[in-house]
Short mmCIF file of C-alpha atoms in Angstrom, two decimals:
data_model
loop_
_atom_site.label_atom_id
_atom_site.label_comp_id
_atom_site.label_asym_id
_atom_site.label_seq_id
_atom_site.Cartn_x
_atom_site.Cartn_y
_atom_site.Cartn_z
CA MET A 1 47.23 69.62 263.70
CA PHE A 2 49.58 72.31 263.63
CA GLU A 3 51.25 70.61 260.15
CA GLU A 4 48.41 70.12 258.41
CA SER A 5 47.27 73.73 258.78
CA LYS A 6 50.79 74.49 257.50
CA VAL A 7 49.85 72.52 254.29
CA LEU A 8 46.26 74.02 253.76
CA GLN A 9 47.78 77.42 254.17
CA GLN A 10 49.90 76.60 251.68
CA LYS A 11 47.36 75.08 249.00
CA TYR A 12 45.52 78.09 250.02
CA ASN A 13 48.69 80.72 248.76
CA LYS A 14 49.18 78.31 245.75
CA ASN A 15 45.34 78.95 244.69
CA LYS A 16 45.22 82.48 245.60
CA LEU A 17 48.73 82.74 242.81
CA ARG A 18 47.06 80.79 240.48
CA GLY A 19 44.04 83.05 240.99
CA LEU A 20 46.38 85.99 240.21
CA ILE A 21 48.33 84.46 237.38
CA ASN A 22 44.84 83.58 235.74
CA VAL A 23 43.69 87.16 235.99
CA PHE A 24 46.91 88.27 234.12
CA ARG A 25 46.23 85.73 231.48
CA LYS A 26 42.50 87.03 230.64
CA LEU A 27 43.88 90.62 230.43
CA ASN A 28 44.92 91.20 226.63
CA ILE A 29 48.15 93.26 227.51
CA SER A 30 51.90 93.18 226.34
CA ILE A 31 54.78 94.41 228.03
CA ILE A 32 54.02 97.50 227.90
CA PRO A 33 51.67 98.51 230.73
CA ILE A 34 53.70 96.55 232.77
CA ALA A 35 56.54 98.96 231.85
CA VAL A 36 54.85 101.95 231.93
CA PHE A 37 52.98 101.16 235.24
CA ILE A 38 56.68 100.72 237.21
CA PHE A 39 58.17 103.20 235.36
CA LEU A 40 55.58 106.32 237.09
CA ALA A 41 55.13 104.71 240.18
CA ALA A 42 59.02 104.63 240.67
CA GLY A 43 59.05 107.98 240.54
CA VAL A 44 56.69 108.73 242.89
CA LEU A 45 57.21 106.40 245.58
CA GLN A 46 60.68 107.89 246.43
CA TYR A 47 59.48 110.18 248.57
CA LEU A 48 55.90 109.42 249.14
CA PRO A 49 55.70 108.80 253.05
CA VAL A 50 57.19 112.18 253.77
CA ALA A 51 55.50 114.48 251.00
CA ILE A 52 52.04 112.51 253.12
CA GLU A 53 53.28 112.86 256.40
CA ASN A 54 54.15 116.72 255.56
CA LEU A 55 50.16 116.82 254.14
CA LEU A 56 49.04 115.23 257.16
CA LEU A 57 51.40 117.67 259.65
CA GLY A 58 49.57 120.56 257.27
CA LYS A 59 53.97 121.69 256.94
CA VAL A 60 53.95 124.16 253.81
CA VAL A 61 56.88 122.78 251.83
CA PHE A 62 58.45 125.27 249.44
CA TRP A 63 60.07 123.99 246.23
CA THR A 64 61.97 121.38 247.90
CA LEU A 65 61.70 119.08 250.69
CA SER A 66 64.36 120.23 253.76
CA SER A 67 67.59 117.87 253.44
CA GLU A 68 66.54 116.25 256.95
CA SER A 69 63.20 115.29 255.14
CA LEU A 70 65.24 113.60 252.13
CA SER A 71 67.20 111.49 254.70
CA ASN A 72 64.16 110.23 256.59
CA ALA A 73 62.55 108.80 253.52
CA GLY A 74 63.67 105.48 254.13
CA ILE A 75 64.52 102.69 251.69
CA LEU A 76 62.13 103.37 248.92
CA LYS A 77 64.27 106.62 247.96
CA TYR A 78 66.52 103.51 246.48
CA PHE A 79 63.39 102.02 244.62
CA LYS A 80 63.84 104.10 241.30
CA ASP A 81 67.54 103.39 240.83
CA ILE A 82 66.94 99.99 241.45
CA PHE A 83 64.36 99.73 239.00
CA LEU A 84 66.19 101.61 236.36
CA LEU A 85 69.20 99.25 236.94
CA LEU A 86 67.40 95.92 237.07
CA PHE A 87 65.20 97.25 233.73
CA GLY A 88 68.53 98.00 231.86
CA LEU A 89 69.18 94.51 232.52
CA TYR A 90 66.55 92.89 231.52
CA TRP A 91 65.54 94.97 228.18
CA ILE A 92 68.72 93.38 226.96
CA TYR A 93 67.35 89.62 227.97
CA TRP A 94 64.04 90.66 226.64
CA CYS A 95 66.03 91.63 223.30
CA SER A 96 67.19 88.30 222.70
CA ASN A 97 64.50 86.56 222.86
CA ARG A 98 62.38 87.87 220.17
CA PRO A 99 62.93 89.17 216.02
CA LEU A 100 63.02 92.93 217.02
CA GLY A 101 63.28 93.97 212.90
CA ARG A 102 65.94 95.52 210.99
CA ILE A 103 65.81 99.06 211.86
CA PRO A 104 65.27 98.15 216.02
CA SER A 105 68.30 95.81 215.68
CA LEU A 106 70.62 98.19 213.88
CA ILE A 107 69.66 100.92 216.30
CA ILE A 108 70.97 98.75 219.34
CA LYS A 109 74.03 97.81 217.40
CA ILE A 110 75.38 101.50 217.25
CA TYR A 111 74.16 102.40 220.46
CA PHE A 112 76.06 99.90 222.13
CA TYR A 113 79.20 101.02 220.29
CA TRP A 114 78.17 104.85 220.36
CA ILE A 115 77.58 105.18 224.26
CA SER A 116 80.73 102.83 225.27
CA THR A 117 82.70 105.37 223.30
CA VAL A 118 80.96 108.46 225.50
CA PHE A 119 81.79 106.29 228.58
CA ALA A 120 85.69 105.85 227.94
CA ILE A 121 86.17 109.09 226.99
CA GLY A 122 84.51 110.35 230.40
CA CYS A 123 86.72 108.26 232.05
CA ILE A 124 90.12 109.62 230.58
CA GLY A 125 89.60 113.02 233.00
CA TYR A 126 89.53 110.34 235.40
CA ALA A 127 92.98 108.99 234.83
CA LEU A 128 94.53 111.86 234.43
CA GLY A 129 93.51 112.75 237.79
CA PHE A 130 91.40 116.12 236.76
CA SER A 131 88.69 115.00 238.90
CA PRO A 132 88.46 112.70 242.17
CA LEU A 133 86.59 109.49 241.46
CA PHE A 134 83.91 109.78 244.09
CA PHE A 135 82.08 112.08 241.03
CA PHE A 136 81.99 108.55 239.08
CA LYS A 137 79.12 107.65 240.74
CA ALA A 138 77.37 110.58 239.29
CA GLY A 139 78.02 109.73 235.78
CA ALA A 140 76.91 106.23 235.97
CA ARG A 141 73.84 107.20 237.68
CA TRP A 142 72.94 109.26 234.51
CA LEU A 143 74.33 106.44 232.15
CA VAL A 144 71.89 104.08 233.79
CA LEU A 145 68.76 106.09 233.60
CA PHE A 146 69.61 106.57 229.97
CA HIS A 147 70.14 102.83 229.44
CA ALA A 148 66.78 102.10 231.07
CA ALA A 149 65.63 105.23 228.50
CA VAL A 150 66.17 103.14 225.38
CA GLY A 151 65.14 99.83 226.65
CA PHE A 152 61.64 101.89 226.67
CA PHE A 153 62.68 102.88 222.90
CA VAL A 154 63.37 99.09 222.17
CA MET A 155 60.08 97.79 223.78
CA SER A 156 57.42 100.34 222.58
CA ALA A 157 59.18 100.47 218.77
CA THR A 158 58.83 96.32 218.75
CA SER A 159 56.15 95.49 221.01
CA VAL A 160 52.31 94.56 219.40
CA VAL A 161 50.14 96.23 221.31
CA GLY A 162 47.55 94.12 223.31
CA LYS A 163 43.57 94.60 223.20
CA ASP A 164 43.68 96.38 227.09
CA ASP A 165 46.73 98.45 226.85
CA HIS A 166 45.69 101.33 226.32
CA LYS A 167 42.71 101.04 228.66
CA ILE A 168 44.51 99.64 232.08
CA ILE A 169 47.09 102.72 230.85
CA TYR A 170 44.66 105.38 230.92
CA SER A 171 42.87 104.60 234.10
CA TYR A 172 46.82 104.21 235.71
CA ILE A 173 47.60 107.47 235.02
CA LEU A 174 44.09 109.17 235.67
CA ILE A 175 44.70 107.75 239.41
CA LEU A 176 48.15 108.87 239.57
CA LEU A 177 47.73 112.44 238.40
CA LEU A 178 44.44 112.72 240.28
CA CYS A 179 46.66 111.75 244.05
CA ASP A 180 49.19 114.45 242.65
CA ALA A 181 46.57 116.98 241.61
CA LEU A 182 45.30 116.56 245.03
CA ALA A 183 48.39 116.83 247.43
CA VAL A 184 49.13 120.04 244.82
CA PHE A 185 45.71 121.00 245.89
CA LEU A 186 46.31 120.67 249.58
CA GLN A 187 49.47 122.49 249.71
CA LEU A 188 48.17 125.65 247.75
CA GLN A 189 45.20 125.17 249.99
CA LEU A 190 48.04 125.81 252.93
CA VAL A 191 49.63 129.00 251.53
CA GLY A 192 46.48 130.36 249.44
CA PHE A 193 45.58 129.67 245.83
CA SER A 194 46.60 133.88 244.68
CA SER A 195 50.51 132.11 245.06
CA LEU A 196 49.46 129.27 241.97
CA GLY A 197 52.61 129.33 240.65
CA ASN A 198 54.82 131.17 242.37
CA PHE A 199 54.39 128.86 245.53
CA ARG A 200 55.86 126.18 243.37
CA ALA A 201 54.18 123.01 245.14
CA SER A 202 55.70 119.90 244.79
CA GLY A 203 52.52 117.60 245.04
CA LEU A 204 53.65 113.86 246.09
CA PHE A 205 57.90 114.81 245.15
CA SER A 206 61.00 115.74 246.69
CA ASN A 207 60.74 118.58 244.35
CA ALA A 208 58.27 120.69 242.46
CA ALA A 209 60.41 120.67 238.98
CA LEU A 210 59.68 116.46 239.05
CA ALA A 211 56.09 117.19 239.76
CA GLY A 212 56.00 119.62 236.51
CA THR A 213 58.27 116.86 234.50
CA LEU A 214 55.59 114.12 235.59
CA GLY A 215 52.81 116.64 234.17
CA VAL A 216 55.14 116.28 230.84
CA SER A 217 55.27 112.61 231.03
CA ALA A 218 51.71 112.33 231.51
CA ALA A 219 50.95 114.81 228.70
CA LEU A 220 52.84 113.15 225.77
CA ILE A 221 51.76 109.45 226.75
CA SER A 222 48.26 110.83 226.66
CA LEU A 223 48.31 112.44 223.41
CA VAL A 224 50.55 110.06 221.46
CA TYR A 225 50.24 106.39 222.90
CA LEU A 226 46.78 106.62 224.81
CA LYS A 227 43.44 105.41 221.36
CA VAL A 228 41.17 106.98 223.73
CA ASP A 229 38.43 109.35 223.23
CA LEU A 230 39.26 113.64 223.25
CA ILE A 231 37.51 113.72 226.90
CA LYS A 232 39.49 111.66 228.24
CA LYS A 233 42.31 112.95 226.97
CA LEU A 234 41.75 116.37 227.70
CA LEU A 235 41.12 114.87 230.96
CA LEU A 236 44.92 114.03 231.89
CA LEU A 237 45.65 116.84 229.98
CA SER A 238 43.91 119.15 232.15
CA LEU A 239 45.18 117.65 235.22
CA ALA A 240 49.14 117.22 234.12
CA LEU A 241 48.61 121.31 233.63
CA PHE A 242 47.29 122.04 236.63
CA ILE A 243 50.25 120.15 238.05
CA ALA A 244 52.46 121.69 236.21
CA VAL A 245 51.00 125.19 236.87
CA GLY A 246 51.42 124.53 240.73
CA SER A 247 54.72 123.23 240.21
CA GLY A 248 55.95 126.54 238.69
CA SER A 249 57.57 125.11 235.81
CA ARG A 250 57.20 127.27 232.75
CA MET A 251 58.86 124.83 230.62
CA ALA A 252 55.67 122.01 231.59
CA MET A 253 53.45 124.58 231.04
CA ILE A 254 54.24 125.43 227.60
CA SER A 255 55.05 121.36 226.85
CA ILE A 256 51.45 120.62 228.07
CA PHE A 257 49.76 123.44 225.95
CA LEU A 258 50.98 121.99 223.12
CA CYS A 259 49.68 118.63 223.65
CA PHE A 260 46.37 120.58 224.28
CA LEU A 261 46.53 122.17 220.71
CA PHE A 262 48.27 118.91 219.00
CA ALA A 263 44.83 117.18 220.97
CA PHE A 264 42.73 119.39 219.26
CA TYR A 265 44.09 119.06 215.75
CA ASP A 266 43.47 115.68 216.57
CA PHE A 267 39.97 116.12 217.01
CA ILE A 268 39.12 118.02 214.09
CA LYS A 269 41.08 116.48 211.40
CA LYS A 270 39.25 112.99 212.60
CA ASN A 271 35.57 114.14 212.88
CA ILE A 272 35.28 117.61 210.87
CA LYS A 273 35.41 116.93 207.04
CA GLY A 274 34.95 118.97 204.28
CA SER A 275 34.46 122.52 203.82
CA TYR A 276 33.62 122.51 207.85
CA ARG A 277 37.08 121.61 208.68
CA ALA A 278 38.55 124.38 206.55
CA ALA A 279 35.95 126.66 208.61
CA THR A 280 36.79 125.17 211.70
CA PHE A 281 40.96 125.60 211.33
CA SER A 282 40.70 129.05 210.05
CA PHE A 283 38.78 129.88 213.87
CA ALA A 284 41.05 127.80 215.32
CA ILE A 285 44.22 128.74 214.55
CA PRO A 286 43.88 132.58 215.44
CA THR A 287 42.51 131.02 219.05
CA SER A 288 45.22 128.88 219.35
CA ILE A 289 47.72 132.16 218.68
CA LEU A 290 45.66 134.48 220.98
CA GLY A 291 45.64 131.19 223.59
CA THR A 292 49.28 130.89 223.85
CA GLY A 293 49.55 134.92 224.26
CA LEU A 294 47.24 134.67 227.11
CA LEU A 295 49.12 131.51 228.65
CA TYR A 296 52.47 133.33 228.28
CA LEU A 297 50.80 136.25 230.73
CA PHE A 298 49.26 134.16 232.97
CA MET A 299 53.27 132.48 233.34
CA ILE A 300 54.27 135.58 234.09
CA GLU A 301 51.68 136.25 236.18
CA SER A 302 51.50 133.27 238.16
CA VAL A 303 55.03 132.61 238.39
CA ALA A 304 55.83 135.88 239.14
CA ARG A 305 59.70 135.23 237.96
CA GLY A 306 59.78 138.06 235.00
CA GLY A 307 59.27 137.25 231.02
CA ILE A 308 61.03 134.31 229.66
CA PHE A 309 63.07 136.19 227.45
CA ASP A 310 64.27 139.25 230.18
CA THR A 311 64.89 136.58 232.94
CA GLN A 312 66.82 134.33 230.77
CA VAL A 313 69.24 137.05 229.21
CA GLY A 314 69.15 138.78 232.07
CA ASP A 315 72.49 137.90 234.60
CA GLY A 316 72.42 134.69 236.25
CA GLY A 317 69.51 133.75 233.08
CA ARG A 318 70.42 130.47 231.22
CA ILE A 319 71.05 131.94 228.20
CA SER A 320 73.64 134.63 229.68
CA ASN A 321 74.83 131.66 231.78
CA PHE A 322 75.51 129.64 228.83
CA PHE A 323 77.52 132.08 226.85
CA TYR A 324 79.47 133.01 230.02
CA TYR A 325 80.73 129.19 230.78
CA PHE A 326 81.60 128.65 226.60
CA GLN A 327 83.45 131.60 227.60
CA VAL A 328 84.93 130.07 230.43
CA LEU A 329 85.62 126.92 228.45
CA PHE A 330 87.17 128.27 225.75
CA GLU A 331 89.70 129.77 228.29
CA SER A 332 90.84 126.09 229.56
CA ASP A 333 93.81 123.69 229.22
CA LEU A 334 93.38 121.81 225.55
CA LEU A 335 93.36 118.75 226.80
CA GLU A 336 90.47 119.18 229.03
CA PHE A 337 88.46 121.71 226.60
CA PHE A 338 88.78 118.13 224.46
CA ILE A 339 88.16 115.41 226.72
CA GLY A 340 86.46 117.33 229.84
CA ARG A 341 86.60 116.15 233.45
CA GLY A 342 85.30 112.95 233.78
CA ILE A 343 81.74 111.71 233.28
CA GLY A 344 79.45 113.01 236.19
CA ILE A 345 80.50 116.71 236.66
CA GLY A 346 78.03 118.99 236.75
CA THR A 347 75.64 116.84 237.47
CA ASN A 348 72.51 117.83 240.36
CA THR A 349 74.17 114.20 241.31
CA ALA A 350 77.82 115.35 241.63
CA PHE A 351 76.62 118.72 243.62
CA SER A 352 74.77 116.84 246.14
CA LEU A 353 77.78 114.37 246.73
CA VAL A 354 79.92 117.26 247.42
CA THR A 355 76.99 119.28 249.67
CA ASP A 356 77.09 115.87 251.65
CA MET A 357 80.71 115.68 252.03
CA GLY A 358 80.24 119.53 253.47
CA GLN A 359 82.61 121.32 250.93
CA ILE A 360 81.66 123.67 248.08
CA PRO A 361 80.34 121.86 245.07
CA ALA A 362 81.67 124.66 242.88
CA SER A 363 85.02 124.39 244.32
CA TYR A 364 85.73 121.58 242.01
CA ARG A 365 86.24 122.64 238.34
CA TYR A 366 83.64 122.25 235.85
CA ASN A 367 81.34 121.09 238.43
CA TRP A 368 79.02 123.71 237.88
CA LEU A 369 75.07 123.35 237.86
CA VAL A 370 74.02 125.38 234.55
CA ASP A 371 70.26 124.08 233.66
CA ASN A 372 71.67 123.62 230.34
CA THR A 373 72.40 119.58 228.68
CA ILE A 374 75.00 120.64 226.11
CA LEU A 375 76.97 122.42 228.55
CA THR A 376 77.08 120.04 231.52
CA LEU A 377 77.86 116.86 228.79
CA PHE A 378 80.67 119.18 227.85
CA PHE A 379 82.04 119.51 231.26
CA GLN A 380 82.56 115.70 231.53
CA VAL A 381 83.27 114.80 228.26
CA GLY A 382 84.67 117.60 227.02
CA PHE A 383 84.46 118.71 222.74
CA LEU A 384 85.53 115.09 221.65
CA GLY A 385 83.02 113.32 224.01
CA SER A 386 80.18 115.99 222.74
CA MET A 387 80.33 115.77 219.16
CA VAL A 388 80.48 111.52 219.55
CA PHE A 389 77.10 112.04 221.49
CA TRP A 390 75.09 114.79 219.27
CA SER A 391 76.10 112.90 216.38
CA GLY A 392 74.72 109.71 218.11
CA ILE A 393 71.34 112.21 219.13
CA LEU A 394 71.17 113.64 215.25
CA LEU A 395 71.57 109.85 213.90
CA PHE A 396 68.68 108.40 216.04
CA LEU A 397 66.67 111.20 215.30
CA ASN A 398 67.20 111.08 211.69
CA ILE A 399 66.49 107.26 211.56
CA ILE A 400 63.54 107.73 213.59
CA ARG A 401 62.05 110.91 211.34
CA SER A 402 63.04 109.20 207.73
CA HIS A 403 60.32 106.32 208.98
CA THR A 404 57.69 107.91 210.24
CA SER A 405 54.75 108.22 208.47
CA SER A 406 52.81 111.57 207.68
CA LEU A 407 49.82 110.69 209.94
CA TYR A 408 52.44 110.39 212.91
CA TYR A 409 54.85 113.29 211.15
CA ARG A 410 53.67 116.00 213.74
CA TYR A 411 53.99 113.78 216.44
CA TYR A 412 57.63 113.46 215.78
CA LEU A 413 58.44 117.14 215.51
CA LEU A 414 56.50 118.19 218.57
CA VAL A 415 58.65 115.75 220.75
CA THR A 416 61.44 116.90 219.34
CA PHE A 417 60.61 120.80 219.52
CA ILE A 418 60.28 119.86 223.38
CA PHE A 419 63.27 117.59 224.04
CA VAL A 420 65.38 120.86 221.88
CA LEU A 421 63.92 123.19 224.60
CA THR A 422 64.76 121.18 227.84
CA ILE A 423 68.26 120.57 226.10
CA PHE A 424 68.59 124.45 227.06
CA THR A 425 66.63 124.64 229.82
CA ILE A 426 67.92 121.53 232.59
CA ASN A 427 70.27 118.88 232.22
CA LEU A 428 68.28 116.84 230.52
CA PHE A 429 69.74 113.26 231.48
CA GLU A 430 69.45 113.24 234.47
CA GLN A 431 65.58 113.97 234.26
CA TYR A 432 63.89 110.63 234.76
CA TYR A 433 60.38 111.27 233.69
CA LEU A 434 61.36 113.31 231.11
CA ILE A 435 64.42 111.27 228.96
CA ILE A 436 62.29 108.19 229.41
CA SER A 437 58.66 109.89 228.33
CA TYR A 438 60.88 111.06 224.91
CA LEU A 439 62.10 107.54 224.38
CA PHE A 440 59.15 105.97 224.69
CA ILE A 441 57.00 108.21 222.71
CA TYR A 442 60.23 108.27 219.93
CA GLY A 443 58.80 104.31 219.69
CA VAL A 444 55.73 104.50 220.09
CA ILE A 445 55.72 106.71 216.35
CA TYR A 446 57.91 104.27 214.91
CA ASN A 447 56.08 101.29 216.00
CA ASP A 448 52.70 102.92 214.94
CA SER A 449 54.10 104.38 211.44
CA LYS A 450 55.23 100.83 210.46
CA PHE A 451 51.64 99.20 211.37
CA ILE A 452 50.28 102.05 208.72
CA LYS A 453 52.58 101.25 206.39
CA GLU A 454 52.64 97.74 206.71
CA ALA A 455 48.91 98.32 205.87
CA LYS A 456 49.16 99.82 202.58
#
């Protein structure tokens, strides 16, 4: 009797699995929705149980979760790293089973030689004993993230879009943003909405800055990738902007506001013809300039950290730090100036590693947090490694630019502007949502441009 029920249960499980597979077969989707789904989910799941527990208990979390809360997150906090590692291996296998086209294939070949060279230079500092080997873990972590981001570029640049791709991704991003916006709303309710921006709500994340980067990621995907009407795009952009304002991230607010302007431009260009279009633009341009000024004043007021220029130039600001640390670098030994002190130095992960050991992170030379990608990379691979790295980035951007159609060129400029903005405001290559989104969108721009050119 027991054996019979066991056989029946196995048949039921097989039928259930077949039914699930048939559902996916009926959906006309590419690999992209699945990759985007896991990518967005992995960033949220890390500390989701802790964030929900704090909301249910009515705990106020300012800026970031406590170290105790972070340590209690359980196995989910490793989900993002596991995803990045597996995806980094998977996209290489994925590429080996399909034709990619001349340009993506060329980029991949150059990429492996280029990143191997940067990695080799980043290891010299360890070989010479400039830094302890435990910092290598921090370097490996951002390299794994960057490698996975390249995979997102390759997939979005070469995949044929399925009929249901946009519908699925739109629904998913909408649900995700609604959940995070609700968490931000509940957190603000605890401290009062007058604290909007200044409170720096973390939403479903461990840190408010991560919530802001989710907003930027969702805004770029919504604007450039999703083929949905303006109302749906504005809904996603509005939720993303609310999350960014709640997080207090000025970079996120600026980036998402620019996405708003581009969405309105697309709508005007597509739906308004002839002299009406010229009249609309003559009204829209000064309105946009006024809106930009009002946004700036709103940011200063809500974030309560002063004007962007004043705070960045003043002592401790990003621009002030940039010139200070560059002066320090020029006073370095010749060898460490040229090759750095090892891949991983100066990253958030490196800081956490030293802090967990009960030591002072800045006591290690070059292990300084400066919120600047150029400086942080220089600390790791020096002048020589930086020249190799940024030459490769510029070559990539130039290849994509030269193959971008005129219809998508404005998107290329937008993503590149935000990319450059983040280089000077954070260590971009540790920013999970941003680096993957940028490369994903560059792939979308290349892919859509290719189809436009082929249609002609």
